[in-house]
Short mmCIF file of C-alpha atoms in Angstrom, two decimals:
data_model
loop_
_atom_site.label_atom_id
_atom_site.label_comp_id
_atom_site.label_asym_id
_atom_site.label_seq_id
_atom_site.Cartn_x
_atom_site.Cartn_y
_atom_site.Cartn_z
CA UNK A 156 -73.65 145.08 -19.56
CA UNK A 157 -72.13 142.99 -16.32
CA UNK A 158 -72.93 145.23 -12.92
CA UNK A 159 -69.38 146.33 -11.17
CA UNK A 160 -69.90 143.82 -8.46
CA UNK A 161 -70.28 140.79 -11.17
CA UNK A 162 -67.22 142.14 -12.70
CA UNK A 163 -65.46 142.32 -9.63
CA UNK A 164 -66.16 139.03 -8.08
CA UNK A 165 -64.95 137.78 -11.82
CA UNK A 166 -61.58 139.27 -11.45
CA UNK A 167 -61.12 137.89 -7.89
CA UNK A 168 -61.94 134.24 -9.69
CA UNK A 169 -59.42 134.89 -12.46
CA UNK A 170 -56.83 136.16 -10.04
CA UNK A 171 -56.99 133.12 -7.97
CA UNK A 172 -58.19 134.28 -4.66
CA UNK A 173 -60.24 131.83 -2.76
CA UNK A 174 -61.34 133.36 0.78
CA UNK A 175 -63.05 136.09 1.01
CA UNK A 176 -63.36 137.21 4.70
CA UNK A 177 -65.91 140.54 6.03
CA UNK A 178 -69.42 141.82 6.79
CA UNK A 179 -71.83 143.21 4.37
CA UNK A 180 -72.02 146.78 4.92
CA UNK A 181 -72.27 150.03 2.70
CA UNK A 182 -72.51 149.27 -0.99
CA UNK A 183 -70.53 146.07 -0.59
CA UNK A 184 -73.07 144.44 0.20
CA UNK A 185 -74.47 143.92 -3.97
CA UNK A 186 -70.71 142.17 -4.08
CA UNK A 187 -71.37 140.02 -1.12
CA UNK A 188 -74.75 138.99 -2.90
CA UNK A 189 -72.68 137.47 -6.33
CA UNK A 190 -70.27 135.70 -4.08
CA UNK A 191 -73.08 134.06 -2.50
CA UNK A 192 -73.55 132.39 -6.31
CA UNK A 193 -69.28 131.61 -6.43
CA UNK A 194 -69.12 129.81 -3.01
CA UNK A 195 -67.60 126.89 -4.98
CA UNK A 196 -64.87 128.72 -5.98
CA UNK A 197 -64.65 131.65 -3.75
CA UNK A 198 -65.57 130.91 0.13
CA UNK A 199 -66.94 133.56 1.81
CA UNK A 200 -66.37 134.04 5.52
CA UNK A 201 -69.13 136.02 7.21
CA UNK A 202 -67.56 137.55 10.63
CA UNK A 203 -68.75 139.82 13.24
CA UNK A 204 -66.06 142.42 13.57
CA UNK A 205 -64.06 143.67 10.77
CA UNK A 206 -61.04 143.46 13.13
CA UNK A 207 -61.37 139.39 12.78
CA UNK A 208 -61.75 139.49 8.74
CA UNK A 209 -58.34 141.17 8.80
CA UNK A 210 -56.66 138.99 11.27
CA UNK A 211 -57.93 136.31 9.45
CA UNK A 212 -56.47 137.41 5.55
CA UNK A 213 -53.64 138.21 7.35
CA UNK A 214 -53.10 134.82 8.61
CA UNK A 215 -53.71 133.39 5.73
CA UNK A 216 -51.19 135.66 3.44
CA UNK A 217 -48.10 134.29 5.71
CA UNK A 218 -49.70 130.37 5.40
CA UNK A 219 -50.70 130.39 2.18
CA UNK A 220 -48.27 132.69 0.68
CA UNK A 221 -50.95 134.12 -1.60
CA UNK A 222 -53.60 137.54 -1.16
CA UNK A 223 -57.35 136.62 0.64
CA UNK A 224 -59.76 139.36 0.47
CA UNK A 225 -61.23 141.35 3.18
CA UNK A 226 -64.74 143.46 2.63
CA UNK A 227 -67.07 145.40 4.03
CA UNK A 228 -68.22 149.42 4.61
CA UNK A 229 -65.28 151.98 4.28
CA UNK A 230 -65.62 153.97 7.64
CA UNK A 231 -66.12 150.51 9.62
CA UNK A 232 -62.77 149.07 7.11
CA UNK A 233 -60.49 152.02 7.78
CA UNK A 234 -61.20 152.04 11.47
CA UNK A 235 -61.90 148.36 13.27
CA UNK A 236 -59.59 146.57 10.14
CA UNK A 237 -56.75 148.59 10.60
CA UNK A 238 -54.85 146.20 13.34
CA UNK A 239 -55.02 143.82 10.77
CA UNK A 240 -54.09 145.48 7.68
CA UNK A 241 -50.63 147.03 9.71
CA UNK A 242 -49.89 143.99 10.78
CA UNK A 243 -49.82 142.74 7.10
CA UNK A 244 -47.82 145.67 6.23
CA UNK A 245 -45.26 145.51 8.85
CA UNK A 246 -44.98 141.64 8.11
CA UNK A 247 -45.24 141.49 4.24
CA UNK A 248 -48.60 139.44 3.91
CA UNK A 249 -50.04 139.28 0.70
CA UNK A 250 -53.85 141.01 1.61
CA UNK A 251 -56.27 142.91 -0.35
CA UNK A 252 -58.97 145.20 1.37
CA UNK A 253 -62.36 145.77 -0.95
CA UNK A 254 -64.25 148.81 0.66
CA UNK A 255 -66.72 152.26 -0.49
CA UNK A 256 -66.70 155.39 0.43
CA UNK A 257 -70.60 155.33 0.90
CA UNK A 258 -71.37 158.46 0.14
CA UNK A 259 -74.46 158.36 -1.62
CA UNK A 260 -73.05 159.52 -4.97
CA UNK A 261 -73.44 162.99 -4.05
CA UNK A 262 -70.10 163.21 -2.06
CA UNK A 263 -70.07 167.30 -1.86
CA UNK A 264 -73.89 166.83 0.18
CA UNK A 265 -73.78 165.54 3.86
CA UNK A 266 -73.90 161.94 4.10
CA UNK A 267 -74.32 159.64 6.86
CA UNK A 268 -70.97 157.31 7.46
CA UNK A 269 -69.11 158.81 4.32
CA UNK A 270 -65.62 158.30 3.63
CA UNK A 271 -65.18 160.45 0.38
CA UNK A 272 -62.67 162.90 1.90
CA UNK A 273 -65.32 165.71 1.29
CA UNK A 274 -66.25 168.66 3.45
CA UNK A 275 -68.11 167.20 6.78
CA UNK A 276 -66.54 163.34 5.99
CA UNK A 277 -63.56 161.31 6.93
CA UNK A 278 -60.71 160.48 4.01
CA UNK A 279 -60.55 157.18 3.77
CA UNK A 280 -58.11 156.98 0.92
CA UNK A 281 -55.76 158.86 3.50
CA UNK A 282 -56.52 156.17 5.71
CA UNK A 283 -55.90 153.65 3.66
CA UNK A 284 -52.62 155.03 2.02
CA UNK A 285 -50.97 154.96 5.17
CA UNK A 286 -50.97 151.55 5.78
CA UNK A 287 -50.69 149.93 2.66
CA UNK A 288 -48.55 149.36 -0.38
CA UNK A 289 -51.14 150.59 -2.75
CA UNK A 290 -54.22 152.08 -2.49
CA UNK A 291 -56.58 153.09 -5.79
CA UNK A 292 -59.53 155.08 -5.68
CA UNK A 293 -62.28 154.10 -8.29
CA UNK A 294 -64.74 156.33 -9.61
CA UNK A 295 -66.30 154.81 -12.11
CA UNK A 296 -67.44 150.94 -12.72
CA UNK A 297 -64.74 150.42 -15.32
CA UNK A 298 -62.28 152.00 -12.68
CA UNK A 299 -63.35 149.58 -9.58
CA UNK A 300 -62.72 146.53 -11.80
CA UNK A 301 -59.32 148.02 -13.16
CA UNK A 302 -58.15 149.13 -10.00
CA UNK A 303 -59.48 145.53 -8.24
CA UNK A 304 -56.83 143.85 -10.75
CA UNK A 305 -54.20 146.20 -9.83
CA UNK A 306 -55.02 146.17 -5.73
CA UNK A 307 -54.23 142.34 -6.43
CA UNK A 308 -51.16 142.71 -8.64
CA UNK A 309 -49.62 145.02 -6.12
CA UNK A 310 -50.02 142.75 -3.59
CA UNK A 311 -48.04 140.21 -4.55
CA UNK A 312 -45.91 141.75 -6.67
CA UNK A 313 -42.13 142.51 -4.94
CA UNK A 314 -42.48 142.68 -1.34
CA UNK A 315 -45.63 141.35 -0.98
CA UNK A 316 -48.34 143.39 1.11
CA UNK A 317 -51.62 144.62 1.62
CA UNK A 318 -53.93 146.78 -0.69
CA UNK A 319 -56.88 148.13 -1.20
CA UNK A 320 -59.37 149.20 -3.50
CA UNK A 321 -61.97 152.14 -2.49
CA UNK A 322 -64.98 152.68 -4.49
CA UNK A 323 -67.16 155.66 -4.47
CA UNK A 324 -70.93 154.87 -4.42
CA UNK A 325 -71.06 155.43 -8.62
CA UNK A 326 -68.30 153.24 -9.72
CA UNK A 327 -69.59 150.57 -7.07
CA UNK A 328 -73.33 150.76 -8.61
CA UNK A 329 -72.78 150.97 -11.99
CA UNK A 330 -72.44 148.59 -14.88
CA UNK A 331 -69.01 148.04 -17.00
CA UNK A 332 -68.75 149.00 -20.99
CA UNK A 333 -66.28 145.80 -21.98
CA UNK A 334 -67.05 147.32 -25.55
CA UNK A 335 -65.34 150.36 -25.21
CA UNK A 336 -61.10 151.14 -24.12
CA UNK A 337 -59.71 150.49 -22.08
CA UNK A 338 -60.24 147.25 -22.23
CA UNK A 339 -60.77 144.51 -19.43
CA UNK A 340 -58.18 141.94 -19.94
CA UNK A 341 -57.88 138.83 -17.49
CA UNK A 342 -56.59 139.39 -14.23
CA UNK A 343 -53.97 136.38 -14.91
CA UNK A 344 -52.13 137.59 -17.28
CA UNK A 345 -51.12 140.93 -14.67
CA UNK A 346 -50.02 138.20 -12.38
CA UNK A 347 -47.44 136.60 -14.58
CA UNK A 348 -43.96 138.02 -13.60
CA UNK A 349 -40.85 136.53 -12.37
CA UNK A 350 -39.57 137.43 -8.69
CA UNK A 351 -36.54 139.46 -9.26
CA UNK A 352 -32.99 138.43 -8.74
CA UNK A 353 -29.29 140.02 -8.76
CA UNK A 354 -27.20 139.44 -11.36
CA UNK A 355 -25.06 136.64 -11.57
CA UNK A 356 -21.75 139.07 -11.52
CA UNK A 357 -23.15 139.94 -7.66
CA UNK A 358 -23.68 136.69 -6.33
CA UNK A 359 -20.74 135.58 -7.51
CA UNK A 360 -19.02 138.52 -5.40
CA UNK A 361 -21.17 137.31 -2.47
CA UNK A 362 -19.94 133.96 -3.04
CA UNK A 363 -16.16 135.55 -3.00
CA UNK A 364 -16.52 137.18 -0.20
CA UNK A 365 -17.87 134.37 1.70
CA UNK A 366 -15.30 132.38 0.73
CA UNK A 367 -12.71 134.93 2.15
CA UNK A 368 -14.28 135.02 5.78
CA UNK A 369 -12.76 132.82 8.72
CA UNK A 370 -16.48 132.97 11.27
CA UNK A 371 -19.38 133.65 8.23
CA UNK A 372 -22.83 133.65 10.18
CA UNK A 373 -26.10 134.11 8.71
CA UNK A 374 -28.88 135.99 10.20
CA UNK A 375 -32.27 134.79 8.40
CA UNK A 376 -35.60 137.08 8.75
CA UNK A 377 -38.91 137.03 7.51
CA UNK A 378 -37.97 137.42 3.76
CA UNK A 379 -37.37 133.75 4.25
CA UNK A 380 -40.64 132.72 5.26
CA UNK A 381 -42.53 134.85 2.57
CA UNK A 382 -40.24 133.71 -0.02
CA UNK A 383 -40.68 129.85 1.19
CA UNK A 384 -37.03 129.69 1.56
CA UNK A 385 -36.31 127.39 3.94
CA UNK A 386 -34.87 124.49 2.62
CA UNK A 387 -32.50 126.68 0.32
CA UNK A 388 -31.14 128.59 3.94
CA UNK A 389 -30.41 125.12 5.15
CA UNK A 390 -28.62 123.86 2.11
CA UNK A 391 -26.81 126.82 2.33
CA UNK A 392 -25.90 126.88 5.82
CA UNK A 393 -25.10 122.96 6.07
CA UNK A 394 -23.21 123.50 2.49
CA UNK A 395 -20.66 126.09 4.44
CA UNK A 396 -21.18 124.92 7.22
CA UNK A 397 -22.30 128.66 8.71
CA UNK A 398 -25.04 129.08 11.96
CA UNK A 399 -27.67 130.91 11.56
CA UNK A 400 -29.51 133.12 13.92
CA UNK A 401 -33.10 134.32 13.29
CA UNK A 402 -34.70 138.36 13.94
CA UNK A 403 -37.84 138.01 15.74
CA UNK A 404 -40.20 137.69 12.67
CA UNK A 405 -37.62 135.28 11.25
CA UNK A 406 -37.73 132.09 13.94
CA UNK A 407 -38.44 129.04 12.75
CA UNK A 408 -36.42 130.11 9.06
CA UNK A 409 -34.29 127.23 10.02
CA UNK A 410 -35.46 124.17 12.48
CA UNK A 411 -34.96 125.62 15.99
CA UNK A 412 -32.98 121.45 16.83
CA UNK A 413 -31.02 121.88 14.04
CA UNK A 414 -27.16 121.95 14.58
CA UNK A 415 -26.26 125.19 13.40
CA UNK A 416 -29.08 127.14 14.51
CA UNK A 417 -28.39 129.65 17.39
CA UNK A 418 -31.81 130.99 18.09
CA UNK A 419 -32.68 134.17 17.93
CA UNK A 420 -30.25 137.19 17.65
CA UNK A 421 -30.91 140.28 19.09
CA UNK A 422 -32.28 142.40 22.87
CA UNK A 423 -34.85 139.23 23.47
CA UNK A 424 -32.69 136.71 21.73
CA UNK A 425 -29.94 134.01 23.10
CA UNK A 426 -26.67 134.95 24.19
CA UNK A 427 -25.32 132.65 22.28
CA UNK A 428 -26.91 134.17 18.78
CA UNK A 429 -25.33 137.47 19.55
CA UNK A 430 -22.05 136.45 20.85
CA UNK A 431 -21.81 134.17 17.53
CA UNK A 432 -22.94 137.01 15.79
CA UNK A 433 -20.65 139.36 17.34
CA UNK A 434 -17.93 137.02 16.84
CA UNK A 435 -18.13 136.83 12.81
CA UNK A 436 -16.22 138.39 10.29
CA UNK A 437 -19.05 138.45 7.42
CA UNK A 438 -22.75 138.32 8.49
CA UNK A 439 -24.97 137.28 5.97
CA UNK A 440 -28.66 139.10 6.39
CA UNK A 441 -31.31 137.54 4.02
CA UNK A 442 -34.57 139.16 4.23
CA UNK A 443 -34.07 140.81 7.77
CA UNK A 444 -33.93 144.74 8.68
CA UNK A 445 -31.72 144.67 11.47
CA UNK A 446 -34.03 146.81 13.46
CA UNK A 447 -32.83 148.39 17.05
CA UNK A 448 -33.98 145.38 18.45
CA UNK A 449 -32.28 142.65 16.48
CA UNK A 450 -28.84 144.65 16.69
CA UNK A 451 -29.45 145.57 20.55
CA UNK A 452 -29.67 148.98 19.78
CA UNK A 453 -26.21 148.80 17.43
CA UNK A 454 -24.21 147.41 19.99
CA UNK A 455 -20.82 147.46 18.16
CA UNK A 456 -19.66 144.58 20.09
CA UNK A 457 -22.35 142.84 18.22
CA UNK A 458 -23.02 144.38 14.56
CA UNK A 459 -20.08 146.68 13.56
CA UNK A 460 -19.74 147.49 9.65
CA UNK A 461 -15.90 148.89 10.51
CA UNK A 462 -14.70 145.08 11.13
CA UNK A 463 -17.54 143.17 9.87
CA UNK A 464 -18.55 142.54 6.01
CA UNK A 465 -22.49 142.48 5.70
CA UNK A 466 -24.17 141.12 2.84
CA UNK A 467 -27.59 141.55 2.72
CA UNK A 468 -30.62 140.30 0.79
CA UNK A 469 -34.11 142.08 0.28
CA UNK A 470 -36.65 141.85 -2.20
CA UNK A 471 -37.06 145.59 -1.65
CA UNK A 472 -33.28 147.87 -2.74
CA UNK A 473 -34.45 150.50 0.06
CA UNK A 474 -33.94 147.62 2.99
CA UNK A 475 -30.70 146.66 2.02
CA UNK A 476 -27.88 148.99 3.07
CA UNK A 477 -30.75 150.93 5.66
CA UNK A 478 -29.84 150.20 9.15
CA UNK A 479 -25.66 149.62 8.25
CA UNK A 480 -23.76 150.15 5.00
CA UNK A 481 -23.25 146.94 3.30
CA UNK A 482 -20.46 145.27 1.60
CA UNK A 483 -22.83 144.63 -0.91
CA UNK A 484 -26.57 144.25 -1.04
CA UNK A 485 -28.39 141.59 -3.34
CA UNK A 486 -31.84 142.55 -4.23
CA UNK A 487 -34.29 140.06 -5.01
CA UNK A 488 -36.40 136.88 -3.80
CA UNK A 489 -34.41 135.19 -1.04
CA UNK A 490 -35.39 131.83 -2.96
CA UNK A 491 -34.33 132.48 -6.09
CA UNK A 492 -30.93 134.26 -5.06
CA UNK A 493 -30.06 131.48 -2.23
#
């Protein structure tokens, strides 16, 4: 029978992730020892603070648009990675964090640097919860390879994120029954889903409604950079001719020379963005939160649902309609709706 790490290092090849960034540590370091036979498929980083592996996968998620892996022990993971992996969170990078518990497989009996969430140890699956978009806890070998398919499903799947899969020391030293249910599938097939998009009926309202405002002004956010939107905003904005300001995490969205862009909206941002934006009778959002920052702190004279129409776009139905009530919110990839 294939060894959990073989398994593991299998599903990352199926799944298509080709950077691997951490330091050997705990019982990672048996999956660190196959990789060292894939490095023509999967390149492993070696780094000297678990800090940089995050930074790193993190940096790659928003350039790549697609999940590196980050690995090493669990206490050192949930403690030094963590700047990393909230940064990923907070700016919907694809990331997925492979780490143990290392407790010995006797997690009830005191163990030096455990993470099991047992008496006289530190809960790393706490840790862990609070800062991703999924976090799975494998006990056995067949568990750490089905919850290393799922760690990467989640994070791509909606609004993309980090993950992470925790191993205690049995399901990370163990060998896999492929014989027996449930059954290890390829990891490519989880992977194969559309990005969502509103229905037709909706954007055709949007479309309405835009075409009923005198000053339309869009206000583009990081949704369009993780949805690779950007020459779709410009159509869009050269098509009706509407500017387009940019939240903080959303510069860039649209070429910072080009005619209609107005920099960026918001406390930091140009006068110019928020006077245009202030100025509009629809604002359309697409992929931004319109945090206290990017609204000045709800200035009315700048955002002000009582004589402005706001349609807004998210990949996630819990951002649109959070910060103001929306004339209607369109839920899906910014790509595929624009």
């Amino acid at each position: 029978m294939p060894s959990a790490s073989e398994m593991i290092v299998q599903t990352l090849e199926e799944a298509g992730i080709e950077y691997v960034f951490g330091i050997p540590g705990g019982g990672t370091g048996q999956i660190f020892q196959v990789l060292e036979t894939k490095q023509d498929r999967i390149k492993t980083i070696l780094v000297r603070h678990e800090q940089v592996a995050a930074i790193m996968a993190d940096a790659y998620g928003r350039a790549a648009g697609k999940p590196a892996a980050i690995m090493g022990q669990g206490l050192f993971m949930g403690s030094n990675a963590t700047f990393g992996i909230m940064e990923a969170m907070l700016s919907s990078s694809p990331m997925v964090v492979i780490t143990d518990t290392s407790d010995g497989g006797a997690a009830q009996r005191p163990a030096n640097q455990s993470g099991a969430g047992e008496y006289g140890s530190i809960d790393l699956q706490s840790i862990f919860k609070s800062m991703t978009k999924y976090t799975t806890l494998a006990t056995s070998p067949k568990e750490a390879v089905l919850g290393m398919q799922m760690a990467i499903k989640h994070a791509v799947s909606g609004r993309p994120g980090p993950t992470t899969l925790l191993m205690r020391s049995a399901a990370i030293n163990g060998q896999v029954d492929v014989e027996s249910p449930p059954f290890i599938h390829n990891a490519a097939g989880f992977l194969n889903t559309v990005k969502p998009a509103s229905a037709a009926v909706d954007i055709a309202r949007a479309i309405q409604i835009l075409n009923e405002s005198r000053r339309p002004v869009i206000i583009a956010g990081n949704g369009v950079h993780v949805a690779r939107a950007h020459a779709q905003l410009q159509e869009l904005a050269e098509q009706w001719g509407m500017p387009v300001a940019t939240s903080y995490k959303g510069k860039s969205a649209i070429s910072e020379d080009h005619p209609l862009a107005l920099g960026m909206v918001g406390t930091y941002g140009q006068e110019t963005a928020n006077k245009a934006v202030g100025d509009a009778d629809t604002v359309l959002v697409i992929g931004a939160l319109l945090r206290s920052q990017e609204t000045v702190g709800e200035r009315p004279d700048i955002f002000n649902p009582n004589r402005q129409r706001i349609i807004q776009i998210d990949i996630d139905e819990r951002n649109a309609g959070w910060s103001f009530p929306v004339e209607l919110g369109l839920i899906g990839d910014a790509k595929v709706i624009l």
